[in-house]
Each structure stands twice: as C-alpha cells, then as structure tokens.
Amino acid sequence: DVKVTQSSRYLVKRTGEKVFLECVQDMDHENMFWYRQDPGLGLRLIYFSYDVKMKEKGDIPEGYSVSREKKERFSLILESASTNQTSMYLCASSQGRTSFHSPLHFGNGTRLTVT
Amino acid sequence: GQNIDQPTEMTATEGAIVQINCTYQTSGFNGLFWYQQHAGEAPTFLSYNVLDGLEEKGRFSSFLSRSKGYSYLLLKELQMKDSASYLCAVRDTGDKIIFGKGTRLHILP
C-alpha cells in the first residue's frame, strides 16, 4: 500500500512566520502535489512536481514555494504566513506521466491555523 | 479557462440509486477521476475513465462522454456509509490534476 505521510496533523502559527509543511511518500512515485482544501472551494492545486528539483505552479501559487531535493520528499513553504492561508493542506503522490491512469494517493492532511 | 462543475449537495435514501454529474472544460484531457472523501479524512480513489463509456466496479459505476465534457458517478444500493463528499477531477495536460468543488451526498434511512 502506498503511504503518504505529512509531518503534522495540526499546526498553529503566527502571522509573518515562515512555515514548512513536509510530505514523504514511500512508493517511488515521480509526481507529488500540494493542494489546499477550503469549505465551498474544494481542492485547489498550489504546486506540483514531476521530478526531483522540478516544479510547476498550480492554480494558486501566490504566497507559497516548494522544494523537492529528494524523490520521496516534497515540502511546501509559506514564506510569510498570513491569516488567509489558514486551511487544510493535502499532499498527494502518483506515478509519472507515462501512467495517466495512476490515481493520486493522499496524506491525511495538515490543518494549519494562522493567527 | 478551466472549469469543473458538480452539484454542491444531494440527498438520497438508503437502498436507492443516485447519480452525481460532473461537467468539465479543460485545456487538455488525460482522464477523469472520481474520489470519495469522508468528513475529516483524505480523499480515496474510486474510478478512472479516459475512454467514452461506462466503467463498473461493484456498486459504483462511472461514465464518460469526452465529446460532451461530461461524466457521472452512479451509486447503487446506497448504504449509510456512502454519506461522503464525491470529488470529480480531471488530469489536464501532463501531470496536472484539477478538482471540482465536490458533491456532498447525504443518505437518509
């Protein structure tokens, strides 16, 4: 079974802090994704990565950056946290672009509160 | 632009059949996924369609019409545990996967 592990289930940070959300997958997947999920807005793609050191912007990348130094790890960085970044953050992984049928496997999510 | 539409909420009765529709407009298409998400949990994969037609998997079936930009998820013999949100997602160009806002399904006894 694929396991996607997010480092924290709940996180509380102050406005202006730099925040790191970590995600690790154990299935040698090429692709990794960061989404945020908000009531009424659904899952929105922030960034994704299709290979080590490669990244592409999703639909809402403003205020975020990512890092993928190793295949199994994908980090989401909030450079200066703001209250509108309070949300549930979901990491996911999947096989690469030769496997279009490959579904996303999600971590359990990190509920981030910025005060 | 990119848009994936599905109803916000639906209600059905235990034992009945329900159909959840999804329409999409995306710049590319490499398949459509359906996920189930129970409250407080991560989404889990239900089905994938890339060719037109119906895919059946137990009580759940998913249909795709590429020419119409339309899919539906059909749930038969509804059980209380089927109360959840159902998410429609499209694999756009390359590896990008975009989600609709989800349909919250309520099952009444």
Tab-separated table of C-alpha atoms in Angstrom:
chain	number	residue	atom	x	y	z
A	1	ASP	CA	0.000	0.000	0.000
A	2	VAL	CA	1.181	3.495	-0.836
A	3	LYS	CA	1.850	5.594	2.184
A	4	VAL	CA	1.951	9.373	2.055
A	5	THR	CA	2.933	10.903	5.365
A	6	GLN	CA	2.513	14.524	6.338
A	7	SER	CA	4.655	15.618	9.233
A	8	SER	CA	1.961	17.385	11.271
A	9	ARG	CA	-1.777	16.851	11.635
A	10	TYR	CA	-2.383	20.234	13.274
A	11	LEU	CA	-0.226	23.348	13.217
A	12	VAL	CA	-0.745	26.808	14.692
A	13	LYS	CA	1.498	29.634	13.512
A	14	ARG	CA	1.598	33.384	13.862
A	15	THR	CA	1.236	35.912	11.044
A	16	GLY	CA	4.577	36.582	9.403
A	17	GLU	CA	6.214	33.294	10.421
A	18	LYS	CA	7.924	31.094	7.875
A	19	VAL	CA	6.145	27.739	7.808
A	20	PHE	CA	7.339	24.403	6.447
A	21	LEU	CA	4.927	21.567	5.649
A	22	GLU	CA	6.640	18.278	4.947
A	23	CYS	CA	5.417	15.319	2.945
A	24	VAL	CA	7.067	11.947	2.358
A	25	GLN	CA	5.917	9.074	0.125
A	26	ASP	CA	7.283	5.544	0.118
A	27	MET	CA	6.261	4.251	-3.332
A	28	ASP	CA	8.924	5.794	-5.550
A	29	HIS	CA	6.317	7.981	-7.249
A	30	GLU	CA	7.559	10.580	-9.707
A	31	ASN	CA	4.760	13.082	-9.118
A	32	MET	CA	3.956	14.922	-5.920
A	33	PHE	CA	1.320	17.576	-5.313
A	34	TRP	CA	0.248	20.130	-2.741
A	35	TYR	CA	-3.414	21.126	-2.510
A	36	ARG	CA	-5.355	23.224	-0.066
A	37	GLN	CA	-8.958	22.457	0.772
A	38	ASP	CA	-11.418	25.072	1.961
A	39	PRO	CA	-15.194	24.816	2.519
A	40	GLY	CA	-17.075	25.774	-0.615
A	41	LEU	CA	-13.894	25.985	-2.695
A	42	GLY	CA	-12.868	22.347	-2.873
A	43	LEU	CA	-9.319	21.176	-3.519
A	44	ARG	CA	-7.127	23.762	-5.201
A	45	LEU	CA	-3.706	22.950	-6.611
A	46	ILE	CA	-0.848	25.041	-5.213
A	47	TYR	CA	2.225	23.404	-6.761
A	48	PHE	CA	3.226	20.074	-8.164
A	49	SER	CA	6.486	18.359	-9.018
A	50	TYR	CA	7.107	15.693	-11.659
A	51	ASP	CA	10.744	15.021	-10.784
A	52	VAL	CA	13.459	15.908	-8.311
A	53	LYS	CA	14.195	19.644	-8.382
A	54	MET	CA	11.353	20.171	-10.897
A	55	LYS	CA	8.242	22.100	-10.001
A	56	GLU	CA	5.271	23.675	-11.701
A	57	LYS	CA	2.806	26.231	-10.434
A	58	GLY	CA	-0.746	25.169	-9.867
A	59	ASP	CA	-3.747	27.460	-9.754
A	60	ILE	CA	-2.947	29.337	-6.531
A	61	PRO	CA	0.855	29.514	-6.046
A	62	GLU	CA	0.984	33.060	-4.637
A	63	GLY	CA	2.480	33.185	-1.168
A	64	TYR	CA	3.886	29.656	-1.417
A	65	SER	CA	7.049	27.968	-2.612
A	66	VAL	CA	8.107	24.327	-2.755
A	67	SER	CA	11.222	22.226	-2.554
A	68	ARG	CA	11.925	18.744	-3.884
A	69	GLU	CA	15.519	17.753	-3.208
A	70	LYS	CA	14.788	14.028	-2.954
A	71	LYS	CA	12.262	11.938	-4.848
A	72	GLU	CA	10.355	10.873	-1.752
A	73	ARG	CA	10.033	14.293	-0.121
A	74	PHE	CA	8.091	17.377	-1.177
A	75	SER	CA	7.986	20.431	1.063
A	76	LEU	CA	5.564	23.340	0.973
A	77	ILE	CA	6.872	26.641	2.310
A	78	LEU	CA	4.834	29.633	3.402
A	79	GLU	CA	7.385	32.428	3.248
A	80	SER	CA	5.408	34.776	5.498
A	81	ALA	CA	2.229	33.201	6.808
A	82	SER	CA	-0.983	35.192	6.603
A	83	THR	CA	-4.424	34.554	8.065
A	84	ASN	CA	-5.872	33.797	4.624
A	85	GLN	CA	-3.562	30.794	4.471
A	86	THR	CA	-5.455	29.133	7.301
A	87	SER	CA	-6.613	25.923	5.636
A	88	MET	CA	-6.352	22.155	5.335
A	89	TYR	CA	-3.270	21.250	3.288
A	90	LEU	CA	-3.191	17.930	1.487
A	91	CYS	CA	-0.143	16.322	-0.061
A	92	ALA	CA	-0.528	13.628	-2.732
A	93	SER	CA	1.659	11.488	-4.964
A	94	SER	CA	1.175	9.464	-8.150
A	95	GLN	CA	3.142	7.654	-10.809
A	96	GLY	CA	4.597	9.709	-13.640
A	97	ARG	CA	3.281	10.881	-16.967
A	98	THR	CA	3.596	7.502	-18.644
A	99	SER	CA	0.852	6.318	-16.247
A	100	PHE	CA	-2.069	8.651	-16.821
A	101	HIS	CA	-4.407	6.217	-15.113
A	102	SER	CA	-2.397	6.383	-11.909
A	103	PRO	CA	-4.560	7.935	-9.181
A	104	LEU	CA	-3.457	10.356	-6.512
A	105	HIS	CA	-2.655	8.908	-3.105
A	106	PHE	CA	-3.251	11.446	-0.370
A	107	GLY	CA	-1.715	12.058	3.012
A	108	ASN	CA	-4.002	12.665	5.986
A	109	GLY	CA	-3.656	16.425	5.745
A	110	THR	CA	-2.275	19.230	7.882
A	111	ARG	CA	-4.762	21.662	9.356
A	112	LEU	CA	-2.890	24.949	9.551
A	113	THR	CA	-4.194	27.863	11.585
A	114	VAL	CA	-2.501	31.245	11.216
A	115	THR	CA	-3.320	33.706	13.988
B	1	GLY	CA	-10.155	28.654	-18.879
B	2	GLN	CA	-10.542	25.550	-16.778
B	3	ASN	CA	-13.740	24.663	-15.034
B	4	ILE	CA	-15.134	21.559	-13.389
B	5	ASP	CA	-18.741	21.708	-12.209
B	6	GLN	CA	-20.678	19.359	-9.976
B	7	PRO	CA	-23.687	19.861	-7.715
B	8	THR	CA	-22.932	21.107	-4.233
B	9	GLU	CA	-25.208	18.739	-2.325
B	10	MET	CA	-27.510	15.795	-2.972
B	11	THR	CA	-29.764	13.709	-0.766
B	12	ALA	CA	-30.827	10.108	-1.361
B	13	THR	CA	-32.424	7.261	0.542
B	14	GLU	CA	-30.730	4.115	1.797
B	15	GLY	CA	-31.086	1.331	-0.749
B	16	ALA	CA	-31.764	3.700	-3.640
B	17	ILE	CA	-29.633	4.746	-6.636
B	18	VAL	CA	-28.051	8.169	-7.053
B	19	GLN	CA	-26.236	9.769	-9.989
B	20	ILE	CA	-23.703	12.550	-9.410
B	21	ASN	CA	-22.925	14.586	-12.525
B	22	CYS	CA	-19.724	16.375	-13.457
B	23	THR	CA	-19.080	18.654	-16.418
B	24	TYR	CA	-15.655	19.910	-17.327
B	25	GLN	CA	-13.873	22.365	-19.590
B	26	THR	CA	-10.102	21.989	-19.509
B	27	SER	CA	-7.269	22.853	-21.858
B	28	GLY	CA	-6.248	19.217	-22.105
B	29	PHE	CA	-7.666	15.848	-21.140
B	30	ASN	CA	-5.825	12.770	-19.974
B	31	GLY	CA	-8.590	11.146	-17.991
B	32	LEU	CA	-11.190	11.798	-15.298
B	33	PHE	CA	-11.114	10.537	-11.724
B	34	TRP	CA	-13.738	10.167	-9.029
B	35	TYR	CA	-12.738	10.246	-5.359
B	36	GLN	CA	-14.683	9.715	-2.166
B	37	GLN	CA	-13.950	11.800	0.907
B	38	HIS	CA	-15.482	11.173	4.325
B	39	ALA	CA	-15.560	14.109	6.712
B	40	GLY	CA	-12.179	14.696	8.321
B	41	GLU	CA	-10.433	12.160	6.121
B	42	ALA	CA	-8.293	12.211	2.987
B	43	PRO	CA	-9.867	11.546	-0.422
B	44	THR	CA	-9.703	7.948	-1.662
B	45	PHE	CA	-9.730	6.816	-5.276
B	46	LEU	CA	-12.918	5.357	-6.743
B	47	SER	CA	-12.592	5.267	-10.527
B	48	TYR	CA	-10.780	6.447	-13.648
B	49	ASN	CA	-12.212	6.969	-17.145
B	50	VAL	CA	-10.292	8.000	-20.225
B	51	LEU	CA	-12.408	6.388	-22.963
B	52	ASP	CA	-16.089	7.044	-23.580
B	53	GLY	CA	-18.448	4.655	-21.883
B	54	LEU	CA	-19.308	3.064	-18.608
B	55	GLU	CA	-16.870	1.508	-16.132
B	56	GLU	CA	-18.483	-0.670	-13.476
B	57	LYS	CA	-16.909	-1.533	-10.165
B	58	GLY	CA	-19.249	-3.241	-7.750
B	59	ARG	CA	-21.943	-0.843	-6.521
B	60	PHE	CA	-20.174	2.099	-8.172
B	61	SER	CA	-20.092	2.900	-11.902
B	62	SER	CA	-18.607	5.853	-13.733
B	63	PHE	CA	-19.494	7.138	-17.187
B	64	LEU	CA	-17.602	9.436	-19.532
B	65	SER	CA	-18.535	11.341	-22.691
B	66	ARG	CA	-15.483	13.215	-23.957
B	67	SER	CA	-17.375	14.987	-26.735
B	68	LYS	CA	-19.800	16.446	-24.179
B	69	GLY	CA	-17.254	17.090	-21.442
B	70	TYR	CA	-19.463	15.098	-19.105
B	71	SER	CA	-19.141	12.337	-16.561
B	72	TYR	CA	-21.317	10.820	-13.889
B	73	LEU	CA	-20.798	8.583	-10.890
B	74	LEU	CA	-23.608	6.126	-10.224
B	75	LEU	CA	-24.005	4.643	-6.771
B	76	LYS	CA	-26.385	1.694	-6.381
B	77	GLU	CA	-27.901	0.074	-3.285
B	78	LEU	CA	-26.944	3.057	-1.187
B	79	GLN	CA	-25.671	2.426	2.305
B	80	MET	CA	-25.336	4.858	5.194
B	81	LYS	CA	-21.556	4.627	4.897
B	82	ASP	CA	-21.843	6.187	1.421
B	83	SER	CA	-22.560	9.524	3.101
B	84	ALA	CA	-19.494	11.483	1.993
B	85	SER	CA	-18.270	14.055	-0.486
B	86	TYR	CA	-17.607	12.883	-4.036
B	87	LEU	CA	-14.906	14.705	-5.954
B	88	CYS	CA	-14.592	14.837	-9.725
B	89	ALA	CA	-11.051	15.516	-11.003
B	90	VAL	CA	-9.542	15.891	-14.470
B	91	ARG	CA	-5.981	15.148	-15.489
B	92	ASP	CA	-5.187	18.145	-17.660
B	93	THR	CA	-2.070	18.378	-19.825
B	94	GLY	CA	0.819	16.372	-18.467
B	95	ASP	CA	0.584	15.714	-14.765
B	96	LYS	CA	-1.705	18.473	-13.564
B	97	ILE	CA	-4.851	17.190	-11.822
B	98	ILE	CA	-7.669	19.650	-11.170
B	99	PHE	CA	-10.646	19.059	-8.886
B	100	GLY	CA	-14.226	20.212	-8.877
B	101	LYS	CA	-15.627	21.586	-5.627
B	102	GLY	CA	-17.147	18.264	-4.662
B	103	THR	CA	-20.681	16.993	-4.084
B	104	ARG	CA	-21.766	16.298	-0.522
B	105	LEU	CA	-24.075	13.274	-0.510
B	106	HIS	CA	-26.486	12.764	2.388
B	107	ILE	CA	-28.084	9.355	2.840
B	108	LEU	CA	-31.390	9.166	4.696
B	109	PRO	CA	-32.506	5.955	6.441
